Coordinates of N, CA and C in Angstrom, one line a residue:
Chain A
X1 N 104.7 76.5 127.3 CA 104.8 76.4 125.8 C 103.5 76.4 125.2
X2 N 103.4 77.1 124.1 CA 102.1 77.1 123.3 C 102.2 76.0 122.3
X3 N 101.1 75.1 122.4 CA 101.0 74.0 121.5 C 100.1 74.3 120.4
X4 N 100.6 74.1 119.1 CA 99.9 74.3 117.9 C 99.4 73.0 117.4
X5 N 98.1 72.9 117.1 CA 97.5 71.6 116.6 C 96.8 71.9 115.3
X6 N 97.2 71.1 114.3 CA 96.7 71.3 112.9 C 95.7 70.1 112.6
X7 N 94.7 70.5 111.8 CA 93.8 69.4 111.4 C 93.2 69.8 110.0
X8 N 92.9 68.8 109.2 CA 93.2 67.4 109.4 C 94.7 67.1 109.2
X9 N 95.1 65.9 109.5 CA 96.5 65.5 109.2 C 96.8 65.4 107.7
X10 N 95.8 64.9 107.0 CA 95.8 64.7 105.5 C 94.5 65.2 104.9
X11 N 94.6 65.9 103.9 CA 93.4 66.5 103.2 C 93.5 66.1 101.7
X12 N 92.6 65.3 101.2 CA 92.5 64.9 99.8 C 91.6 65.8 99.0
X13 N 92.1 66.4 98.1 CA 91.4 67.4 97.3 C 91.7 67.3 95.8
X14 N 90.6 67.5 95.0 CA 90.8 67.5 93.5 C 91.3 68.9 93.1
X15 N 92.2 68.9 92.0 CA 92.6 70.2 91.4 C 91.4 71.0 91.1
X16 N 91.5 72.3 91.4 CA 90.4 73.3 91.2 C 89.5 73.4 92.3
X17 N 89.5 72.5 93.3 CA 88.6 72.6 94.4 C 89.2 73.5 95.5
X18 N 88.4 73.8 96.5 CA 88.8 74.6 97.6 C 89.3 73.7 98.7
X19 N 90.3 74.2 99.4 CA 90.9 73.5 100.6 C 90.9 74.4 101.8
X20 N 90.5 73.8 102.9 CA 90.4 74.6 104.1 C 91.2 73.8 105.2
X21 N 92.2 74.5 105.8 CA 93.1 73.9 106.7 C 92.9 74.6 108.1
X22 N 93.0 73.9 109.2 CA 92.8 74.5 110.5 C 94.0 74.4 111.3
X23 N 94.2 75.4 112.2 CA 95.3 75.5 113.2 C 94.7 76.0 114.5
X24 N 95.0 75.4 115.5 CA 94.5 75.8 116.8 C 95.7 75.9 117.8
X25 N 95.7 77.1 118.6 CA 96.7 77.3 119.6 C 96.2 77.0 121.0
X26 N 97.0 76.5 121.8 CA 96.6 76.1 123.2 C 96.3 77.3 124.1
X27 N 96.7 78.5 123.7 CA 96.4 79.7 124.3 C 96.4 80.8 123.3
X28 N 95.8 81.9 123.6 CA 95.8 83.0 122.6 C 97.2 83.4 122.1
X29 N 97.3 83.5 120.8 CA 98.5 84.1 120.1 C 98.1 85.4 119.4
X30 N 97.0 85.9 119.7 CA 96.5 87.2 119.0 C 96.5 86.9 117.5
X31 N 97.1 87.7 116.7 CA 97.2 87.5 115.3 C 98.7 87.1 114.9
X32 N 99.4 86.7 115.9 CA 100.9 86.3 115.6 C 101.0 84.9 115.1
X33 N 100.5 84.7 113.9 CA 100.4 83.3 113.4 C 100.8 83.4 111.9
X34 N 101.7 82.5 111.6 CA 102.2 82.4 110.2 C 101.9 81.0 109.6
X35 N 101.8 80.9 108.3 CA 101.6 79.7 107.5 C 102.7 79.5 106.5
X36 N 103.1 78.3 106.4 CA 104.2 77.9 105.4 C 103.7 76.7 104.6
X37 N 104.2 76.5 103.4 CA 104.1 75.3 102.8 C 105.5 74.7 102.4
X38 N 105.5 73.4 102.3 CA 106.8 72.7 102.0 C 106.5 71.6 101.0
X39 N 107.2 71.8 99.9 CA 107.1 70.7 98.8 C 108.2 69.7 99.0
X40 N 108.1 68.5 98.6 CA 109.1 67.5 98.8 C 110.5 67.9 98.3
X41 N 111.5 67.7 99.2 CA 112.8 68.1 98.9 C 113.2 69.5 98.9
X42 N 112.2 70.4 99.3 CA 112.5 71.8 99.4 C 112.3 72.3 100.8
X43 N 112.9 73.5 101.0 CA 112.7 74.2 102.3 C 111.3 74.8 102.3
X44 N 110.8 74.9 103.5 CA 109.5 75.6 103.7 C 109.5 77.0 103.1
X45 N 108.3 77.5 102.7 CA 108.2 78.9 102.2 C 107.1 79.5 102.9
X46 N 107.3 80.8 103.3 CA 106.3 81.6 104.0 C 105.2 82.0 103.1
X47 N 103.9 81.7 103.5 CA 102.8 82.1 102.8 C 102.1 83.3 103.4
X48 N 101.8 83.2 104.7 CA 100.9 84.1 105.4 C 101.6 84.5 106.7
X49 N 101.5 85.8 107.1 CA 101.9 86.2 108.4 C 100.9 87.1 109.0
X50 N 100.9 87.4 110.3 CA 99.9 88.2 110.9 C 98.5 87.6 110.7
X51 N 98.4 86.3 110.6 CA 97.2 85.5 110.4 C 96.6 85.7 109.1
X52 N 96.8 86.8 108.4 CA 96.0 87.1 107.2 C 96.7 87.8 106.1
X53 N 97.9 88.2 106.3 CA 98.7 89.0 105.3 C 99.5 88.1 104.4
X54 N 99.3 88.1 103.1 CA 100.1 87.3 102.2 C 101.5 87.8 102.1
X55 N 102.5 86.9 102.1 CA 103.8 87.2 101.9 C 104.1 87.6 100.5
X56 N 105.2 88.3 100.2 CA 105.5 88.8 98.9 C 105.5 87.6 97.9
X57 N 104.8 87.9 96.8 CA 104.7 86.9 95.7 C 103.7 85.7 95.9
X58 N 103.0 85.7 97.0 CA 102.1 84.6 97.2 C 100.8 84.9 96.5
X59 N 100.3 83.9 95.7 CA 99.1 84.1 94.9 C 97.9 84.4 95.8
X60 N 96.9 85.1 95.2 CA 95.7 85.6 95.9 C 94.8 84.4 96.2
X61 N 95.0 83.2 95.7 CA 94.1 82.1 96.0 C 94.4 81.6 97.4
X62 N 95.5 82.1 98.1 CA 95.8 81.7 99.5 C 95.3 82.8 100.4
X63 N 94.5 82.5 101.3 CA 94.0 83.5 102.3 C 94.0 82.9 103.7
X64 N 94.3 83.7 104.7 CA 94.3 83.3 106.1 C 93.3 84.1 106.9
X65 N 92.8 83.5 107.9 CA 91.9 84.2 108.8 C 92.0 83.6 110.2
X66 N 91.4 84.4 111.1 CA 91.4 83.9 112.5 C 92.2 84.9 113.4
X67 N 92.0 84.7 114.7 CA 92.8 85.4 115.7 C 92.5 84.6 117.1
X68 N 93.4 84.9 118.0 CA 93.2 84.2 119.3 C 93.8 82.8 119.2
X69 N 92.9 81.8 119.2 CA 93.3 80.4 119.2 C 92.9 79.6 118.0
X70 N 92.0 80.2 117.1 CA 91.5 79.5 116.0 C 91.9 80.2 114.7
X71 N 92.5 79.4 113.8 CA 93.0 80.0 112.5 C 92.7 79.1 111.3
X72 N 92.5 79.7 110.2 CA 92.2 78.9 109.0 C 93.0 79.4 107.8
X73 N 93.6 78.5 107.0 CA 94.2 78.8 105.8 C 93.3 78.2 104.7
X74 N 92.9 79.0 103.7 CA 92.0 78.6 102.6 C 92.8 78.8 101.3
X75 N 92.7 77.7 100.5 CA 93.2 77.8 99.1 C 92.0 77.7 98.2
X76 N 91.7 78.7 97.5 CA 90.4 78.8 96.9 C 90.2 77.8 95.7
X77 N 91.3 77.6 95.0 CA 91.2 76.7 93.8 C 92.6 76.0 93.7
X78 N 92.6 74.8 94.1 CA 94.0 74.2 94.2 C 94.6 74.0 92.8
X79 N 95.8 74.4 92.7 CA 96.6 74.1 91.6 C 97.6 73.0 91.8
X80 N 98.2 72.5 90.8 CA 99.1 71.3 91.0 C 100.2 71.6 91.9
X81 N 100.7 72.8 91.8 CA 101.9 73.2 92.6 C 101.5 73.4 94.1
X82 N 100.2 73.3 94.5 CA 99.8 73.6 95.9 C 99.8 72.3 96.7
X83 N 100.0 71.1 96.0 CA 100.0 69.9 96.8 C 101.3 69.8 97.5
X84 N 101.2 69.8 98.8 CA 102.4 70.0 99.7 C 101.9 69.8 101.1
X85 N 102.9 70.0 102.1 CA 102.6 70.0 103.5 C 102.5 71.4 104.0
X86 N 101.5 71.7 104.8 CA 101.3 73.1 105.2 C 101.5 73.1 106.8
X87 N 102.2 74.1 107.3 CA 102.5 74.2 108.7 C 102.1 75.6 109.2
X88 N 101.5 75.7 110.4 CA 101.3 77.0 111.0 C 102.4 77.1 112.1
X89 N 102.6 78.4 112.5 CA 103.6 78.7 113.5 C 103.2 79.9 114.3
X90 N 103.3 79.9 115.6 CA 103.0 81.1 116.4 C 104.3 81.9 116.6
X91 N 104.2 83.2 116.8 CA 105.4 83.9 117.2 C 105.0 84.9 118.3
X92 N 104.4 84.4 119.4 CA 104.1 85.3 120.5 C 104.6 84.5 121.8
X93 N 105.0 85.3 122.8 CA 105.4 84.6 124.1 C 106.4 83.5 123.9
X94 N 107.5 83.8 123.4 CA 108.5 82.8 123.1 C 109.8 83.2 123.9
X95 N 110.8 82.3 124.1 CA 110.8 81.0 123.6 C 109.8 80.0 124.3
X96 N 109.4 78.9 123.7 CA 109.8 78.6 122.3 C 108.8 79.1 121.3
X97 N 109.3 79.3 120.1 CA 108.4 79.4 118.9 C 108.1 78.0 118.5
X98 N 106.8 77.8 118.2 CA 106.4 76.4 117.9 C 105.6 76.3 116.6
X99 N 105.7 75.2 115.9 CA 105.0 74.9 114.7 C 103.9 73.9 115.0
X100 N 102.9 73.9 114.2 CA 101.9 72.8 114.2 C 102.6 71.5 113.6
X101 N 101.9 70.4 113.7 CA 102.4 69.2 113.2 C 102.3 69.0 111.7
X102 N 101.5 69.9 111.0 CA 101.4 69.9 109.6 C 100.1 69.2 109.0
X103 N 99.7 69.7 107.9 CA 98.6 69.1 107.1 C 99.1 68.8 105.7
X104 N 99.0 67.6 105.3 CA 99.4 67.2 104.0 C 98.3 67.3 103.0
X105 N 98.4 68.2 102.0 CA 97.3 68.3 101.0 C 97.7 67.4 99.8
X106 N 96.9 66.4 99.6 CA 97.2 65.5 98.5 C 96.2 65.5 97.4
X107 N 96.6 65.0 96.3 CA 95.6 64.9 95.2 C 94.6 63.8 95.4
X108 N 93.3 64.1 95.2 CA 92.3 63.2 95.4 C 92.1 62.3 94.1
Chain B
X1 N 119.5 90.9 97.0 CA 118.6 89.7 97.3 C 119.2 89.0 98.5
X2 N 118.2 88.8 99.5 CA 118.6 88.1 100.7 C 118.9 86.6 100.4
X3 N 120.0 86.1 100.9 CA 120.3 84.7 100.7 C 120.8 84.1 102.0
X4 N 120.5 82.9 102.3 CA 121.1 82.1 103.4 C 121.6 80.9 102.8
X5 N 122.9 80.7 102.8 CA 123.6 79.6 102.1 C 124.2 78.7 103.2
X6 N 123.8 77.5 103.3 CA 124.2 76.5 104.3 C 125.4 75.6 103.8
X7 N 126.1 75.1 104.8 CA 127.2 74.2 104.5 C 126.6 72.8 104.0
X8 N 127.4 72.0 103.5 CA 127.0 70.8 102.8 C 126.7 69.6 103.8
X9 N 126.1 68.6 103.2 CA 125.7 67.4 104.0 C 126.9 66.8 104.8
X10 N 126.5 66.2 105.9 CA 127.5 65.6 106.8 C 127.1 64.2 107.1
X11 N 128.1 63.3 107.2 CA 127.9 62.0 107.7 C 128.9 61.8 108.9
X12 N 128.3 61.5 110.0 CA 129.2 61.4 111.2 C 128.8 60.1 112.0
X13 N 129.7 59.8 112.9 CA 129.5 58.7 113.8 C 129.0 59.2 115.2
X14 N 128.2 58.4 115.9 CA 127.8 58.8 117.3 C 129.0 59.1 118.1
X15 N 128.9 60.2 118.9 CA 130.0 60.7 119.8 C 130.8 61.7 119.1
X16 N 130.8 61.9 117.8 CA 131.6 62.9 117.2 C 131.0 64.2 117.3
X17 N 131.9 65.3 117.1 CA 131.4 66.6 117.2 C 131.1 67.1 115.8
X18 N 130.3 68.2 115.7 CA 130.0 68.8 114.3 C 129.6 70.3 114.5
X19 N 130.0 71.0 113.5 CA 129.6 72.4 113.5 C 129.1 72.7 112.0
X20 N 127.9 73.1 111.8 CA 127.4 73.4 110.5 C 127.2 74.9 110.4
X21 N 127.2 75.5 109.2 CA 127.2 76.9 109.1 C 126.1 77.4 108.1
X22 N 125.8 78.7 108.2 CA 124.8 79.4 107.4 C 125.3 80.8 107.2
X23 N 125.6 81.1 105.9 CA 126.1 82.5 105.6 C 125.0 83.3 105.0
X24 N 124.8 84.5 105.6 CA 123.8 85.4 105.2 C 124.4 86.4 104.3
X25 N 123.6 86.8 103.3 CA 124.1 87.9 102.4 C 122.9 88.7 101.9
X26 N 123.1 89.9 101.4 CA 122.1 90.7 100.8 C 121.3 91.5 101.8
X27 N 121.8 91.5 103.1 CA 121.2 92.3 104.1 C 122.2 92.5 105.2
X28 N 121.8 93.4 106.2 CA 122.7 93.7 107.3 C 122.7 92.6 108.3
X29 N 123.7 91.7 108.3 CA 123.7 90.5 109.1 C 123.5 90.8 110.6
X30 N 124.1 91.9 111.1 CA 124.1 92.2 112.5 C 122.8 92.7 113.0
X31 N 121.9 93.1 112.1 CA 120.6 93.7 112.5 C 119.4 92.8 112.5
X32 N 119.6 91.5 112.2 CA 118.5 90.6 112.1 C 118.9 89.3 112.9
X33 N 117.9 88.8 113.7 CA 118.1 87.5 114.3 C 118.3 86.4 113.2
X34 N 118.9 85.3 113.6 CA 119.0 84.2 112.7 C 118.9 82.9 113.5
X35 N 118.2 82.0 113.1 CA 117.9 80.8 113.9 C 118.0 79.5 113.1
X36 N 117.6 78.4 113.9 CA 117.8 77.1 113.3 C 116.5 76.3 113.5
X37 N 116.1 75.5 112.5 CA 114.9 74.6 112.6 C 115.3 73.2 112.2
X38 N 114.9 72.3 113.0 CA 115.2 70.8 112.7 C 114.0 70.2 112.1
X39 N 114.2 69.3 111.1 CA 113.2 68.4 110.5 C 113.7 67.0 110.5
X40 N 113.3 66.2 111.4 CA 113.7 64.8 111.4 C 113.0 64.1 110.2
X41 N 113.6 62.9 109.7 CA 113.1 62.3 108.5 C 111.6 62.0 108.6
X42 N 110.9 62.5 107.6 CA 109.4 62.3 107.5 C 108.6 63.0 108.6
X43 N 109.2 63.9 109.3 CA 108.5 64.6 110.4 C 108.3 66.1 110.1
X44 N 107.8 66.8 111.1 CA 107.5 68.2 111.0 C 108.7 69.1 111.4
X45 N 108.4 70.4 111.6 CA 109.4 71.4 111.8 C 109.5 71.7 113.3
X46 N 110.7 71.8 113.8 CA 110.9 72.1 115.3 C 111.9 73.2 115.4
X47 N 111.5 74.3 116.0 CA 112.4 75.5 116.2 C 113.4 75.1 117.3
X48 N 114.7 75.4 117.0 CA 115.7 75.0 118.0 C 116.2 76.2 118.8
X49 N 116.4 77.3 118.1 CA 116.9 78.5 118.9 C 117.3 79.6 117.9
X50 N 117.8 80.7 118.4 CA 118.0 81.9 117.6 C 119.1 82.8 118.2
X51 N 119.8 83.5 117.4 CA 120.8 84.4 117.9 C 120.7 85.7 117.2
X52 N 121.1 86.8 118.0 CA 121.1 88.1 117.4 C 122.6 88.4 117.2
X53 N 123.1 88.4 116.0 CA 124.6 88.6 115.8 C 125.1 89.9 116.3
X54 N 124.3 90.9 116.4 CA 124.8 92.2 116.8 C 125.4 92.2 118.2
X55 N 124.7 91.4 119.1 CA 125.2 91.3 120.5 C 125.4 89.9 121.0
X56 N 125.1 88.9 120.1 CA 125.2 87.5 120.5 C 124.2 87.0 121.5
X57 N 123.1 87.8 121.7 CA 122.0 87.4 122.5 C 121.4 86.1 121.9
X58 N 121.3 85.0 122.6 CA 120.9 83.7 122.1 C 119.8 83.2 122.9
X59 N 118.8 82.6 122.3 CA 117.6 82.0 123.0 C 117.5 80.6 122.4
X60 N 117.2 79.7 123.3 CA 117.0 78.3 122.9 C 115.6 77.8 123.2
X61 N 115.1 76.8 122.4 CA 113.9 76.1 122.8 C 114.3 75.2 124.0
X62 N 113.5 75.1 125.0 CA 113.8 74.1 126.1 C 114.2 72.7 125.7
X63 N 113.6 72.3 124.5 CA 113.9 71.0 124.0 C 115.3 70.8 123.5
X64 N 115.9 71.9 123.2 CA 117.3 71.9 122.6 C 118.4 72.5 123.5
X65 N 117.9 73.2 124.6 CA 118.9 73.8 125.5 C 119.8 72.8 126.1
X66 N 121.1 73.0 126.0 CA 122.1 72.1 126.5 C 122.5 71.0 125.5
X67 N 121.7 70.9 124.4 CA 122.0 69.8 123.5 C 122.8 70.3 122.3
X68 N 122.6 71.6 122.0 CA 123.3 72.2 120.9 C 123.8 73.6 121.3
X69 N 124.7 74.2 120.5 CA 125.2 75.5 120.7 C 125.0 76.3 119.4
X70 N 124.4 77.5 119.6 CA 124.2 78.4 118.4 C 125.2 79.6 118.6
X71 N 125.9 79.9 117.6 CA 126.8 81.0 117.6 C 126.8 81.8 116.3
X72 N 127.5 82.9 116.3 CA 127.6 83.6 115.0 C 128.9 84.4 115.0
X73 N 129.5 84.5 113.8 CA 130.6 85.4 113.6 C 130.2 86.5 112.6
X74 N 130.0 87.7 113.2 CA 129.5 88.8 112.4 C 130.5 89.3 111.4
X75 N 131.8 89.0 111.6 CA 132.8 89.5 110.7 C 132.7 88.8 109.3
X76 N 132.1 87.6 109.3 CA 131.9 86.9 108.1 C 130.5 86.5 107.8
X77 N 129.6 87.2 108.6 CA 128.1 87.0 108.3 C 127.7 85.6 108.3
X78 N 128.2 84.9 109.3 CA 127.9 83.4 109.4 C 127.4 83.0 110.7
X79 N 126.3 82.2 110.7 CA 125.8 81.6 112.0 C 126.2 80.1 112.0
X80 N 126.2 79.6 113.2 CA 126.6 78.2 113.3 C 125.7 77.4 114.3
X81 N 125.6 76.1 114.0 CA 124.9 75.2 114.9 C 125.9 74.1 115.2
X82 N 126.1 73.8 116.5 CA 127.2 72.9 116.9 C 126.7 71.9 117.9
X83 N 127.3 70.6 117.7 CA 127.1 69.5 118.6 C 128.4 69.1 119.2
X84 N 128.5 68.8 120.4 CA 129.8 68.3 121.0 C 129.8 66.7 121.0
X85 N 128.7 66.1 121.0 CA 128.6 64.6 120.9 C 127.4 64.2 120.2
X86 N 127.4 63.9 119.0 CA 126.3 63.5 118.2 C 125.6 62.2 118.6
X87 N 124.3 62.1 118.4 CA 123.6 60.9 118.7 C 122.9 60.5 117.4
X88 N 122.5 59.2 117.3 CA 121.8 58.8 116.0 C 120.5 59.6 115.9
X89 N 119.9 60.0 117.0 CA 118.6 60.8 117.0 C 118.8 62.2 116.5
X90 N 120.1 62.7 116.3 CA 120.4 64.0 115.7 C 120.3 63.9 114.1
X91 N 120.1 62.8 113.6 CA 119.9 62.6 112.1 C 118.7 63.4 111.7
X92 N 118.9 64.4 110.8 CA 117.8 65.3 110.4 C 118.3 66.3 109.4
X93 N 117.4 67.0 108.8 CA 117.7 68.1 108.0 C 117.6 69.4 108.9
X94 N 118.6 70.2 108.8 CA 118.6 71.5 109.6 C 118.6 72.6 108.7
X95 N 117.6 73.5 109.0 CA 117.5 74.8 108.2 C 117.9 76.0 109.0
X96 N 118.6 76.9 108.4 CA 118.7 78.2 109.1 C 117.6 79.1 108.6
X97 N 117.2 80.0 109.4 CA 116.0 80.8 109.1 C 116.3 82.2 109.6
X98 N 115.7 83.2 108.8 CA 115.9 84.6 109.3 C 114.4 85.1 109.4
X99 N 114.1 85.7 110.7 CA 112.8 86.3 110.8 C 112.8 87.7 110.2
X100 N 111.6 88.2 110.2 CA 111.4 89.6 109.7 C 112.1 90.5 110.7
X101 N 112.1 91.8 110.4 CA 112.8 92.7 111.3 C 112.1 92.9 112.6
X102 N 110.8 92.7 112.6 CA 110.0 93.0 113.8 C 109.3 91.9 114.5
X103 N 109.0 90.8 113.7 CA 108.3 89.7 114.2 C 108.9 88.4 113.9
X104 N 108.7 87.4 114.7 CA 109.4 86.2 114.5 C 108.8 85.1 113.7
X105 N 108.3 85.5 112.5 CA 108.0 84.5 111.5 C 109.2 84.5 110.5
X106 N 109.3 83.4 109.8 CA 110.6 83.3 109.0 C 110.3 83.5 107.5
X107 N 110.8 84.6 107.0 CA 110.6 84.9 105.6 C 111.7 84.5 104.7
X108 N 112.8 84.1 105.3 CA 113.9 83.5 104.6 C 114.4 82.2 105.2
X109 N 114.7 81.3 104.3 CA 115.2 80.0 104.8 C 116.4 79.6 104.0
X110 N 117.3 78.9 104.6 CA 118.5 78.3 103.9 C 118.0 77.1 103.2
X111 N 118.9 76.5 102.4 CA 118.5 75.3 101.6 C 118.5 74.0 102.4
X112 N 119.0 74.1 103.6 CA 119.0 72.9 104.5 C 120.4 72.2 104.4
X113 N 120.7 71.6 105.6 CA 121.9 70.8 105.7 C 121.5 69.5 106.3
X114 N 121.7 68.4 105.6 CA 121.4 67.0 106.0 C 122.5 66.5 106.9
X115 N 122.2 66.2 108.1 CA 123.1 65.6 109.0 C 122.7 64.1 109.3
X116 N 123.6 63.2 109.0 CA 123.3 61.8 109.1 C 124.3 61.3 110.2
X117 N 123.8 60.7 111.3 CA 124.7 60.1 112.3 C 124.4 58.6 112.4
X118 N 125.4 57.9 112.1 CA 125.3 56.4 112.0 C 126.6 55.7 112.3
X119 N 126.5 54.6 113.0 CA 127.7 53.9 113.3 C 128.1 53.0 112.1

């Protein structure tokens, strides 16, 4: 089973600032990596797939990078609606498909 | 428009059985996998398993194999998640999810079904 580890667990950021979230895989997942965010009381929403491709309707302030075992999600200028929990997920060599533990982005 | 509409919240006692549903619309139900994700209270996301309604090919996470049953009725475009004997630890929000056509990231999510198991 591929284990996904996200850091930090909590990130405190001021509105308008840049946020950088990390996701590490226990073995290579190539570029088969997706990012989601989840706001309280809502289902998760796909942001990024293929490590760096934005899903339909996702604002350009969200960008993903990385391949192999190290991945980054960057939010260039945090808006109020971006304060949420962010998850990464690999989709290679499954089952199982696995998610990271999440990073909570909170208002500083 | 693709939609996944799940059945409503359930409150059950330990030992009872339960089957929750997820109805897909706006796409060809038999041509896409459909799966389930668990989220325990205050916790992260856990992939449980997935089914291909076209031929009922089903894959489970080892963590959930033998604990739940995933099925689908393609005649009514509905997937199911079933327990034969619930435990308090099954209390969680359950989401149905649809991957893309080629890769197993989830671009569509149901609204979630809250299952509460309590004596």
